[in-house]
mmCIF file with all atom_site columns, N, CA and C in Angstrom:
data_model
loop_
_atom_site.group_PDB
_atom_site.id
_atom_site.type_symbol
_atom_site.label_atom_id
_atom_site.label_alt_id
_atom_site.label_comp_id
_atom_site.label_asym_id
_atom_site.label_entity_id
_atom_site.label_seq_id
_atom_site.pdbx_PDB_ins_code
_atom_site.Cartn_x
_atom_site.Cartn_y
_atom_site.Cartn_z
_atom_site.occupancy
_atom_site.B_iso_or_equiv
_atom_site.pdbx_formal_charge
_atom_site.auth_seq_id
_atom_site.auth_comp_id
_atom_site.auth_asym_id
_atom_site.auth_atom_id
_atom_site.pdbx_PDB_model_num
ATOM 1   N N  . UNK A 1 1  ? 0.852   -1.148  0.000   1.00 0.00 ? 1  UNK A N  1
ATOM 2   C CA . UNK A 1 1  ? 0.000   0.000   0.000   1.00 0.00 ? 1  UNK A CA 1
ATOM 3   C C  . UNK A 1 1  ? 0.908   1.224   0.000   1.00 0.00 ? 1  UNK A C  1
ATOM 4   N N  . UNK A 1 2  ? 0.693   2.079   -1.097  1.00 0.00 ? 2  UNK A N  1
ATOM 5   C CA . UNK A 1 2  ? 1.719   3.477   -0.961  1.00 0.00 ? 2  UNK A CA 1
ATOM 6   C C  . UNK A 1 2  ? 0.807   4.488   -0.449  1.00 0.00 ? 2  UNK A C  1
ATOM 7   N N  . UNK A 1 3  ? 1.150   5.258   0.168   1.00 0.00 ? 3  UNK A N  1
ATOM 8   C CA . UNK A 1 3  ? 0.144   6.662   0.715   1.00 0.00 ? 3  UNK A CA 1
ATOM 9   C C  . UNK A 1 3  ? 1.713   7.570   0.941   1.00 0.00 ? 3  UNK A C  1
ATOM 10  N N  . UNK A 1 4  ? 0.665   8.959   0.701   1.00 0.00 ? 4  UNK A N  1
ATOM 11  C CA . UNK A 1 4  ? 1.538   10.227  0.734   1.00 0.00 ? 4  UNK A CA 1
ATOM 12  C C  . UNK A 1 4  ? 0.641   10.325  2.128   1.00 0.00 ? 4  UNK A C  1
ATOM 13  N N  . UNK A 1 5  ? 1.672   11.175  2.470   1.00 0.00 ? 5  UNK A N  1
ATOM 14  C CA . UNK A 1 5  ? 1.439   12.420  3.632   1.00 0.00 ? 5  UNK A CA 1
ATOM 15  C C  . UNK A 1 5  ? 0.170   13.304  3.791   1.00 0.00 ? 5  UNK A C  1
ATOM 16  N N  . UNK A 1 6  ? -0.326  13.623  4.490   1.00 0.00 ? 6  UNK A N  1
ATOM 17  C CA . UNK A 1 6  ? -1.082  14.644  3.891   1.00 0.00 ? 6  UNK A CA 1
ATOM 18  C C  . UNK A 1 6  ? -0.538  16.319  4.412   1.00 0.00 ? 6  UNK A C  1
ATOM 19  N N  . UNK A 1 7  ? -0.395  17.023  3.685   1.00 0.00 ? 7  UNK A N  1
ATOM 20  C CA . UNK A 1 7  ? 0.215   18.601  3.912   1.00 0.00 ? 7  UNK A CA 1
ATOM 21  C C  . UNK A 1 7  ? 0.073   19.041  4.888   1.00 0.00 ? 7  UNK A C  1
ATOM 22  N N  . UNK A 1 8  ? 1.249   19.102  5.995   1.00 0.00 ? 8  UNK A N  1
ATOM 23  C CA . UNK A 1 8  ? 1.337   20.091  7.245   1.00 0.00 ? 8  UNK A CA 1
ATOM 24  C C  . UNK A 1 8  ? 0.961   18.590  8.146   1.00 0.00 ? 8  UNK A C  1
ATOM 25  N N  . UNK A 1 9  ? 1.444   17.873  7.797   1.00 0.00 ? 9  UNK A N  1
ATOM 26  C CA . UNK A 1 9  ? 1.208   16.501  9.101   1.00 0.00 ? 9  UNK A CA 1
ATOM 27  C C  . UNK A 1 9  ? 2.719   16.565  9.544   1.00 0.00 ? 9  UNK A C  1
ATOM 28  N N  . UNK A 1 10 ? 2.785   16.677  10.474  1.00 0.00 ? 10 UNK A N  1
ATOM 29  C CA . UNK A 1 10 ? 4.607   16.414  11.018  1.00 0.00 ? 10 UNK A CA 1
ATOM 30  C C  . UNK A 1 10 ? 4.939   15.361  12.165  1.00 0.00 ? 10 UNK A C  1
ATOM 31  N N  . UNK A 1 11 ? 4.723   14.336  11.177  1.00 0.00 ? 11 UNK A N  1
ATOM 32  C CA . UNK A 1 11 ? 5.165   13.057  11.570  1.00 0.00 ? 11 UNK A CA 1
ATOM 33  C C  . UNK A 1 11 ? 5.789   12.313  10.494  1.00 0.00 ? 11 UNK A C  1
ATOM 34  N N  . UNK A 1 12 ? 7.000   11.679  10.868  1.00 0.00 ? 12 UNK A N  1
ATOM 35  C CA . UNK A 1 12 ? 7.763   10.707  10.257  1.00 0.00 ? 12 UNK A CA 1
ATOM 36  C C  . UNK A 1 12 ? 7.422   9.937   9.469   1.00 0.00 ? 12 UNK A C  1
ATOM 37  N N  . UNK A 1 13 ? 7.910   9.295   8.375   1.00 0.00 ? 13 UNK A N  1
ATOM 38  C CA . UNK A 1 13 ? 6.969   8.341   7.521   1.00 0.00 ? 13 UNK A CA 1
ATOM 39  C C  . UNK A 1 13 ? 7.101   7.022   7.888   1.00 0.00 ? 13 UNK A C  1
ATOM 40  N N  . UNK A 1 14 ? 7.977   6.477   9.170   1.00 0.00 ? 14 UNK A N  1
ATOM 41  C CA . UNK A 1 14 ? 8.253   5.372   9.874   1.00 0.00 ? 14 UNK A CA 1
ATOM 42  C C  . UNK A 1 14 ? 6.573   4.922   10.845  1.00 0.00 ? 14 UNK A C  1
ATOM 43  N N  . UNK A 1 15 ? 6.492   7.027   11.289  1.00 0.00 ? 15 UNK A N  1
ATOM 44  C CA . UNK A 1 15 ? 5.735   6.529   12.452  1.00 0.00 ? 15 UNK A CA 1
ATOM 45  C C  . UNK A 1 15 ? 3.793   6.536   11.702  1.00 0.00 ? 15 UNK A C  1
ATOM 46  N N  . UNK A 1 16 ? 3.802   6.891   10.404  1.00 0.00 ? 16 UNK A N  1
ATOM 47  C CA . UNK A 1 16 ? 3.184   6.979   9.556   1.00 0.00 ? 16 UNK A CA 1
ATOM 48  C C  . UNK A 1 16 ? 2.159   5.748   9.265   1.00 0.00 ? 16 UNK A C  1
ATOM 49  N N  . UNK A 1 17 ? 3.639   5.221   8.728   1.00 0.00 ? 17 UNK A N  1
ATOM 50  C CA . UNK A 1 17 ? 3.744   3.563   8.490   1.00 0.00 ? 17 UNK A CA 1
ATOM 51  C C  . UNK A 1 17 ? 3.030   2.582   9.107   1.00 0.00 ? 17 UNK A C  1
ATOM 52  N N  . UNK A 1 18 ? 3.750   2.734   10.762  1.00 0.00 ? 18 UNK A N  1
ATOM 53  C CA . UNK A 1 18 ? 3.560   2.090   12.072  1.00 0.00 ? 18 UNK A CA 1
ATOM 54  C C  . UNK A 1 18 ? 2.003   2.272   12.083  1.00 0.00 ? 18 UNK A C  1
ATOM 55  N N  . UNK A 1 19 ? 1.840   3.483   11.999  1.00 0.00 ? 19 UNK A N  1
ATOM 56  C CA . UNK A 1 19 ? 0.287   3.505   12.717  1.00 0.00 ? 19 UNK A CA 1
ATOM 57  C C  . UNK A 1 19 ? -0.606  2.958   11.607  1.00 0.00 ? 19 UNK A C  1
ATOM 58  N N  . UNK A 1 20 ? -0.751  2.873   10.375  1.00 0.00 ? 20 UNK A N  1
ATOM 59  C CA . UNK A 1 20 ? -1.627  2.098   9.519   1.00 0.00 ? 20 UNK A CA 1
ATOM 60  C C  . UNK A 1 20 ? -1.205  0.820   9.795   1.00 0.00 ? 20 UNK A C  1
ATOM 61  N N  . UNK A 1 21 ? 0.045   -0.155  9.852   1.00 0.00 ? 21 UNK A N  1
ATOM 62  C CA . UNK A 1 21 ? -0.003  -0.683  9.960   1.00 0.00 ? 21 UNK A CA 1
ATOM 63  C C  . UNK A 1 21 ? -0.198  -1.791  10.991  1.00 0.00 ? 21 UNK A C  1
ATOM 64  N N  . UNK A 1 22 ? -0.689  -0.750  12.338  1.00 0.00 ? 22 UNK A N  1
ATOM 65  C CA . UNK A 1 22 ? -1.249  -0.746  13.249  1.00 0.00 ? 22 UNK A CA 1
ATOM 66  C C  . UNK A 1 22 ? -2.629  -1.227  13.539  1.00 0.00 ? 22 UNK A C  1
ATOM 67  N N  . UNK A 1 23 ? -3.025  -0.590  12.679  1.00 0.00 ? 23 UNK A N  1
ATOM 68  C CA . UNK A 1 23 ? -4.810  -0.124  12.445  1.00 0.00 ? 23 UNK A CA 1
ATOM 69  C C  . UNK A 1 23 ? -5.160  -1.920  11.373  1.00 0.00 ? 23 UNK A C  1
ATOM 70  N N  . UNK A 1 24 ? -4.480  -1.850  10.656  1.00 0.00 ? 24 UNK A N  1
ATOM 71  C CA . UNK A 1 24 ? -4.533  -2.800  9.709   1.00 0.00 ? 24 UNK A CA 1
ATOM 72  C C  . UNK A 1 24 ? -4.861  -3.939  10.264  1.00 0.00 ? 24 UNK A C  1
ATOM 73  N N  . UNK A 1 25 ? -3.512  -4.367  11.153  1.00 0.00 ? 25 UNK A N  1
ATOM 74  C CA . UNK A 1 25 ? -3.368  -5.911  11.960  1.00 0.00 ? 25 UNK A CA 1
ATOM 75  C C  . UNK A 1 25 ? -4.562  -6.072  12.726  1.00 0.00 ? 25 UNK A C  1
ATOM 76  N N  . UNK A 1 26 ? -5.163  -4.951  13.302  1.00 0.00 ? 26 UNK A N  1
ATOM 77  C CA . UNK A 1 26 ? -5.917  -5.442  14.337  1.00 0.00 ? 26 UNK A CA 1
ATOM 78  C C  . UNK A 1 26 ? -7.876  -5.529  13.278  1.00 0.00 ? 26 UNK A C  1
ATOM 79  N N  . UNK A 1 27 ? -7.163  -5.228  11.914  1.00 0.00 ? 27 UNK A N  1
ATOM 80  C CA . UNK A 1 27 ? -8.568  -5.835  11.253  1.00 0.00 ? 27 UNK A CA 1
ATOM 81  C C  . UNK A 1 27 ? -8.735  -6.440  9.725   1.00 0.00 ? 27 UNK A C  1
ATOM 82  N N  . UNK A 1 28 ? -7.666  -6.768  9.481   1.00 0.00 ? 28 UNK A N  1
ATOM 83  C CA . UNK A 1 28 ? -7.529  -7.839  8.515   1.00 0.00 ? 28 UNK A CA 1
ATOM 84  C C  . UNK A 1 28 ? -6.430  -9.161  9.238   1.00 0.00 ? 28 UNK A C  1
ATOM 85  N N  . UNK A 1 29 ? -6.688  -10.025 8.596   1.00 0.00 ? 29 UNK A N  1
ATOM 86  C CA . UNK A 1 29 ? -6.072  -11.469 8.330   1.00 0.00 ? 29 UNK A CA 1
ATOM 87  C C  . UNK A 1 29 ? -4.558  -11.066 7.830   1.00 0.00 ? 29 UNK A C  1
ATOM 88  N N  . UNK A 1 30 ? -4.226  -10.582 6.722   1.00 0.00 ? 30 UNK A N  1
ATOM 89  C CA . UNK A 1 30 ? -2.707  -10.352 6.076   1.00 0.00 ? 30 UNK A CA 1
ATOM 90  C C  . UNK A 1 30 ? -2.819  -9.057  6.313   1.00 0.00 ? 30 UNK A C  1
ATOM 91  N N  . UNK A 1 31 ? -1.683  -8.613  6.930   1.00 0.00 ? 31 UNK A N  1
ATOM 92  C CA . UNK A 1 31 ? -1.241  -7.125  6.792   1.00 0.00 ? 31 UNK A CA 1
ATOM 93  C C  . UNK A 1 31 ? -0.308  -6.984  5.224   1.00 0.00 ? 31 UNK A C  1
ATOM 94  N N  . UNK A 1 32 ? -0.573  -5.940  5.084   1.00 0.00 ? 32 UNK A N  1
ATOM 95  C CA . UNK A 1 32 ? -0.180  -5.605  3.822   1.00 0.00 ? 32 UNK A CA 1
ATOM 96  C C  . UNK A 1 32 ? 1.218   -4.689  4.021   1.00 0.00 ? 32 UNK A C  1
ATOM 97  N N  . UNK A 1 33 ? 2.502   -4.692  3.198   1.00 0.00 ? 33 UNK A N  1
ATOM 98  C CA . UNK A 1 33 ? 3.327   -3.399  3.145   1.00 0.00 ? 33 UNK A CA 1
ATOM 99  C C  . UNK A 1 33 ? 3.000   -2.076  2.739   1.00 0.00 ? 33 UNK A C  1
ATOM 100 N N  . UNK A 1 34 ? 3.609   -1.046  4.271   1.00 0.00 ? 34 UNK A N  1
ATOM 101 C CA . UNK A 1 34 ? 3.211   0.247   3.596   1.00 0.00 ? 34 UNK A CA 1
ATOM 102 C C  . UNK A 1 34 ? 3.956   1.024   3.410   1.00 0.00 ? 34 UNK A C  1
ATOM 103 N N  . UNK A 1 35 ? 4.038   1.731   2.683   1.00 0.00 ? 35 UNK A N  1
ATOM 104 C CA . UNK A 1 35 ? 5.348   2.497   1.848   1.00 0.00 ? 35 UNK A CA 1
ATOM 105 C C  . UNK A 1 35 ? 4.903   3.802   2.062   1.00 0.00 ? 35 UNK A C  1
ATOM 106 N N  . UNK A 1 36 ? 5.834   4.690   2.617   1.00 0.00 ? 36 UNK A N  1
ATOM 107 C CA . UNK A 1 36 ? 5.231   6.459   2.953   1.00 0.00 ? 36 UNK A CA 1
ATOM 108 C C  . UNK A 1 36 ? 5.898   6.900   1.324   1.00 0.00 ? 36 UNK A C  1
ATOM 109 N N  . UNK A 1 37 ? 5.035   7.696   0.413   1.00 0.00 ? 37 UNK A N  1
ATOM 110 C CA . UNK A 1 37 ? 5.852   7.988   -0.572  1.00 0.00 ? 37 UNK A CA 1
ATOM 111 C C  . UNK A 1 37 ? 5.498   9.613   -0.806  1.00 0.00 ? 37 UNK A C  1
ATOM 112 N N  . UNK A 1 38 ? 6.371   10.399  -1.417  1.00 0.00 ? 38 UNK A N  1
ATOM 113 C CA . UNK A 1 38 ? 6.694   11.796  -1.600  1.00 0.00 ? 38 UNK A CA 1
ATOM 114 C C  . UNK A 1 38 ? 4.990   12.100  -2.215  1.00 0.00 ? 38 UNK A C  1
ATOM 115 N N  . UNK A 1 39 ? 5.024   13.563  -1.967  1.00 0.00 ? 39 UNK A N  1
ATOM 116 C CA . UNK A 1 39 ? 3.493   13.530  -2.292  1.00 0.00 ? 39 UNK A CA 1
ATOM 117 C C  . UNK A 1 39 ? 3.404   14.284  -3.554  1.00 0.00 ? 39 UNK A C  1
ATOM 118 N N  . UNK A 1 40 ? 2.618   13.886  -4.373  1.00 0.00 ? 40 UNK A N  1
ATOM 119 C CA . UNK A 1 40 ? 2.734   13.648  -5.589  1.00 0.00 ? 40 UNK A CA 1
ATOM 120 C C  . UNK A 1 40 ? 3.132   12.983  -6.626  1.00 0.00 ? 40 UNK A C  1
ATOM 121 N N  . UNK A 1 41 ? 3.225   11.877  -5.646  1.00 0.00 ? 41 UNK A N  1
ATOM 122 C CA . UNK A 1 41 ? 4.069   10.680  -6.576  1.00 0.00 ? 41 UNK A CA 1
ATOM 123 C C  . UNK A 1 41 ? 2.919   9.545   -7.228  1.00 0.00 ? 41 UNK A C  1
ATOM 124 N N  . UNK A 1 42 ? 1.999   9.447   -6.457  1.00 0.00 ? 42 UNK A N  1
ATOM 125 C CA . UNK A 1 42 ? 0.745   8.283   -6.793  1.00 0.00 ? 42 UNK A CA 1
ATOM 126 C C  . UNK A 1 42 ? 0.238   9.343   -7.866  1.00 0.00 ? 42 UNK A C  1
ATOM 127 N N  . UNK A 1 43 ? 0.113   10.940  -7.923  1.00 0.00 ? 43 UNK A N  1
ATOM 128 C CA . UNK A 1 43 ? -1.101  11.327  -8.705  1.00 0.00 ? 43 UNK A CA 1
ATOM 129 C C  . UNK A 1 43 ? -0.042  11.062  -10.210 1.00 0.00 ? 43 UNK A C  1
ATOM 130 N N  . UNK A 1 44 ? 0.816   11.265  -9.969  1.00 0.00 ? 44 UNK A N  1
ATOM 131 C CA . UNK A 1 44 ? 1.409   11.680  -11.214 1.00 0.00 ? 44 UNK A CA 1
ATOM 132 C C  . UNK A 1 44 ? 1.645   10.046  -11.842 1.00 0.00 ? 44 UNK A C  1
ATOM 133 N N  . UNK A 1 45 ? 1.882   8.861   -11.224 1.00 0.00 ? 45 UNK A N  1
ATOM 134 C CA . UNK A 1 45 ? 1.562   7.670   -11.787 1.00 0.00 ? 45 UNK A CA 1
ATOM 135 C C  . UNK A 1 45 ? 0.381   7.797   -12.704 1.00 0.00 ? 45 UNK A C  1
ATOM 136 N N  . UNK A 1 46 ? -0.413  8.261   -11.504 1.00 0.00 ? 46 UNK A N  1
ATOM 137 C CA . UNK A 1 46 ? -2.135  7.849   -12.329 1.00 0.00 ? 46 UNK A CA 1
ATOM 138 C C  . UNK A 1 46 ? -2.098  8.190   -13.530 1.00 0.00 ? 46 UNK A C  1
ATOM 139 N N  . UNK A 1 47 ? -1.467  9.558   -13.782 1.00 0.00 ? 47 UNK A N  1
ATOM 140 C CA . UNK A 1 47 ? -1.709  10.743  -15.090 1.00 0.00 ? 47 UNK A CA 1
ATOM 141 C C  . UNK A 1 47 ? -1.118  10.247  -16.187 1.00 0.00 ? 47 UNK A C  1
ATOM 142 N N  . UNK A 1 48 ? 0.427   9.493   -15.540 1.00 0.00 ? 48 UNK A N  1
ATOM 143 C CA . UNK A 1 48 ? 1.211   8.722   -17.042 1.00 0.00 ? 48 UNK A CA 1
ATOM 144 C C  . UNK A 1 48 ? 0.509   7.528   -17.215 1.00 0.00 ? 48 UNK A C  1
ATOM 145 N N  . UNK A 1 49 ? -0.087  6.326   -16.711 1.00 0.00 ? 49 UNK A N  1
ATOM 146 C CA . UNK A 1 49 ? -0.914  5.767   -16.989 1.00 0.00 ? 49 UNK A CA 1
ATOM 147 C C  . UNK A 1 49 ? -2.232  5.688   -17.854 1.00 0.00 ? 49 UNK A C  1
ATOM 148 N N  . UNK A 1 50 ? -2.768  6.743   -17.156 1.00 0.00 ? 50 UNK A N  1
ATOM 149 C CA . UNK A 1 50 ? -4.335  6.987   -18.026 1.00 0.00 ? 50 UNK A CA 1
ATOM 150 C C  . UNK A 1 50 ? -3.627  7.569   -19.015 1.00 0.00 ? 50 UNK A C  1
ATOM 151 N N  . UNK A 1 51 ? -2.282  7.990   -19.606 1.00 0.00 ? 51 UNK A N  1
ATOM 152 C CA . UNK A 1 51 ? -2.525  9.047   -20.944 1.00 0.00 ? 51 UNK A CA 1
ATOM 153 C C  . UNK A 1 51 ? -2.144  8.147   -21.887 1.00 0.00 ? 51 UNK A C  1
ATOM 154 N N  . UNK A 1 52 ? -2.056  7.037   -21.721 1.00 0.00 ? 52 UNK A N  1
ATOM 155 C CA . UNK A 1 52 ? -1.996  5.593   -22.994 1.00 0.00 ? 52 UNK A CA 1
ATOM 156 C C  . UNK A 1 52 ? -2.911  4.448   -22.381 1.00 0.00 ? 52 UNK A C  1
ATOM 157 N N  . UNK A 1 53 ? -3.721  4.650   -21.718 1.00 0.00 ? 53 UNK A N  1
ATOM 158 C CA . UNK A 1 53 ? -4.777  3.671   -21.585 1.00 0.00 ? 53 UNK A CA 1
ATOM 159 C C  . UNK A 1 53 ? -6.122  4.098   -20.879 1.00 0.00 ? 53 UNK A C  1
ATOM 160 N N  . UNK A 1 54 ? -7.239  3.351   -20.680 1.00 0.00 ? 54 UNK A N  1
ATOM 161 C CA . UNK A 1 54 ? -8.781  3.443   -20.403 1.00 0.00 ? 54 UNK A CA 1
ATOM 162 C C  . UNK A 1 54 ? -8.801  3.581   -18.486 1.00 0.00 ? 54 UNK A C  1
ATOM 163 N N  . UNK A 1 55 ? -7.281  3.102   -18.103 1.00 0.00 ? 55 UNK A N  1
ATOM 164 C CA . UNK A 1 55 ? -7.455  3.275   -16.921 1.00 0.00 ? 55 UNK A CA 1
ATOM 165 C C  . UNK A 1 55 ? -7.823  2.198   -15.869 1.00 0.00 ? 55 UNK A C  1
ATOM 166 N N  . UNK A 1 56 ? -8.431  1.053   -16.941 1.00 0.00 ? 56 UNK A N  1
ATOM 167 C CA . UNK A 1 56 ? -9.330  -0.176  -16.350 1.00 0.00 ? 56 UNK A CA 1
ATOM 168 C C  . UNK A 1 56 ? -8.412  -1.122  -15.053 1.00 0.00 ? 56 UNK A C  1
ATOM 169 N N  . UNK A 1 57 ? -7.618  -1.111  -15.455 1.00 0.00 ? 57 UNK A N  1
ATOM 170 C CA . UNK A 1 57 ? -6.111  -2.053  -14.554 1.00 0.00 ? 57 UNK A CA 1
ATOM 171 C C  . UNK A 1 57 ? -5.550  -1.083  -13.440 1.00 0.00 ? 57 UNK A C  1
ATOM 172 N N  . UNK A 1 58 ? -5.529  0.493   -13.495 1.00 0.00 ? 58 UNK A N  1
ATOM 173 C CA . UNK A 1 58 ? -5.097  1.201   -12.273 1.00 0.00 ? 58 UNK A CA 1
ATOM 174 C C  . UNK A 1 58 ? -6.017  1.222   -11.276 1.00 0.00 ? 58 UNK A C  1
ATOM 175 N N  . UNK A 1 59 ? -5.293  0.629   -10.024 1.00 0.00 ? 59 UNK A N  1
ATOM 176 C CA . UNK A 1 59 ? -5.736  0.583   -8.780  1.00 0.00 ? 59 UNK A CA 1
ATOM 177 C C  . UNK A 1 59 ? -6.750  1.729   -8.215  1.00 0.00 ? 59 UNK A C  1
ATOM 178 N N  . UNK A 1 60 ? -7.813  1.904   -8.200  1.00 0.00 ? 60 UNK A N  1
ATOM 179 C CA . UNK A 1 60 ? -8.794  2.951   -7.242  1.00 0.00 ? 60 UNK A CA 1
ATOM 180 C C  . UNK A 1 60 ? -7.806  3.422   -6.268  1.00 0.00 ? 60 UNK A C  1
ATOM 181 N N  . UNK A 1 61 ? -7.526  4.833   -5.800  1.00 0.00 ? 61 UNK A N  1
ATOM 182 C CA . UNK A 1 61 ? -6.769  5.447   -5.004  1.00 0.00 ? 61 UNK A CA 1
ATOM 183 C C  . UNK A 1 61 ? -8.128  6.026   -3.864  1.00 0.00 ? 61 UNK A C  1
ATOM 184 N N  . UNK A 1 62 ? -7.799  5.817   -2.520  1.00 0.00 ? 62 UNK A N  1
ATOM 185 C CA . UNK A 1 62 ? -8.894  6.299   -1.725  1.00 0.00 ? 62 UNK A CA 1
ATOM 186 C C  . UNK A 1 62 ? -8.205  7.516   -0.760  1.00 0.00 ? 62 UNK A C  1
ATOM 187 N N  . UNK A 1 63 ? -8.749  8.545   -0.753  1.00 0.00 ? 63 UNK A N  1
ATOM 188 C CA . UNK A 1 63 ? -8.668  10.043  -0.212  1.00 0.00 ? 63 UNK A CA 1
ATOM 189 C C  . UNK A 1 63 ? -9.329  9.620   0.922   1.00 0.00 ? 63 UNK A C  1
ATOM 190 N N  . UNK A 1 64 ? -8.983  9.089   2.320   1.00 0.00 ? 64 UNK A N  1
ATOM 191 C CA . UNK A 1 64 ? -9.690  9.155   3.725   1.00 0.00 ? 64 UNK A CA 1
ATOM 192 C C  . UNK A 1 64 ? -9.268  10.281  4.280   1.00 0.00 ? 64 UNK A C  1
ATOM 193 N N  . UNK A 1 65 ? -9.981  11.335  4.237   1.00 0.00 ? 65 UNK A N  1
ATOM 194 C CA . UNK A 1 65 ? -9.924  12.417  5.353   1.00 0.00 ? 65 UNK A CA 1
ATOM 195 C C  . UNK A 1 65 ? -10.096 12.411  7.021   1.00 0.00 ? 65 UNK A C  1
ATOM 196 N N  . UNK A 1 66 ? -11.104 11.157  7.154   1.00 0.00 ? 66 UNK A N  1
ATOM 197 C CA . UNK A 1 66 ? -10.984 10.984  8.486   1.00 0.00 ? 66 UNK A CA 1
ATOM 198 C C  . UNK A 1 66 ? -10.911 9.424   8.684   1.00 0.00 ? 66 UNK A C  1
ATOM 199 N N  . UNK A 1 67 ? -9.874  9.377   8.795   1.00 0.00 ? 67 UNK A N  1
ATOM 200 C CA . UNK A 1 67 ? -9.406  7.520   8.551   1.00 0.00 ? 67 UNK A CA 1
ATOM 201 C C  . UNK A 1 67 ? -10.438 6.858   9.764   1.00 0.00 ? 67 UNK A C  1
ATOM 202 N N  . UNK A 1 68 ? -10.063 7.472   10.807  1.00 0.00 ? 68 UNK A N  1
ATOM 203 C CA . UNK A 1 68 ? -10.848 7.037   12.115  1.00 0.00 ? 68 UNK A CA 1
ATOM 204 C C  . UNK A 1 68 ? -12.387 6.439   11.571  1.00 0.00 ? 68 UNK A C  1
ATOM 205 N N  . UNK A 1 69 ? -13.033 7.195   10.725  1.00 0.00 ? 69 UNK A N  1
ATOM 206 C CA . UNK A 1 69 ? -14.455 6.695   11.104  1.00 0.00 ? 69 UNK A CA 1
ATOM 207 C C  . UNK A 1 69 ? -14.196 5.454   10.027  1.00 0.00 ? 69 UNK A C  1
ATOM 208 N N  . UNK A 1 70 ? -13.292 5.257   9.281   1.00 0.00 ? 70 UNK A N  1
ATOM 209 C CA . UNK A 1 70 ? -13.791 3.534   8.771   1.00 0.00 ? 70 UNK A CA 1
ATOM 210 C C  . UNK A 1 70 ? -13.119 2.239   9.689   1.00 0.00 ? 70 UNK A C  1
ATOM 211 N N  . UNK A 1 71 ? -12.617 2.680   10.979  1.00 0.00 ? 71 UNK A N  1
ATOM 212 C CA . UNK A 1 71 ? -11.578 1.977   11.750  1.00 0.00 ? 71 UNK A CA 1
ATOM 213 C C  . UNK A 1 71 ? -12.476 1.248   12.713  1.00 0.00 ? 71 UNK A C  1
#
């Protein structure tokens, strides 16, 4: 799983990490790897992607603003 930061959060991307993958264990079966990545790095995938294809095969990206209420 890659996720950016979200702007003006000042926390580490270790402790980032930790805490989804926190949240994760205690509600799925397989925890998944999570990767803190520079922000703007997933949108700009998306953009070189969709500009030679329909898009059908790129992963849905989810914007949780308040992670808490799906936890």
């Amino acid at each position: 799983m890659w996720v950016e930061p979200k702007e003006g959060l000042n926390c580490s991307d270790d402790s980032i990490a930790n805490h989804i993958i926190d949240a994760l264990q205690t509600h799925i079966a397989v925890s998944l790897t999570v990767r803190v990545v520079n922000k703007g790095i997933i949108g700009s995938l998306k953009s070189t992607a969709l500009s030679c294809s329909n898009g059908v095969k790129i992963p849905q990206l989810i914007d949780i603003s308040h992670p808490k209420e799906y936890i």
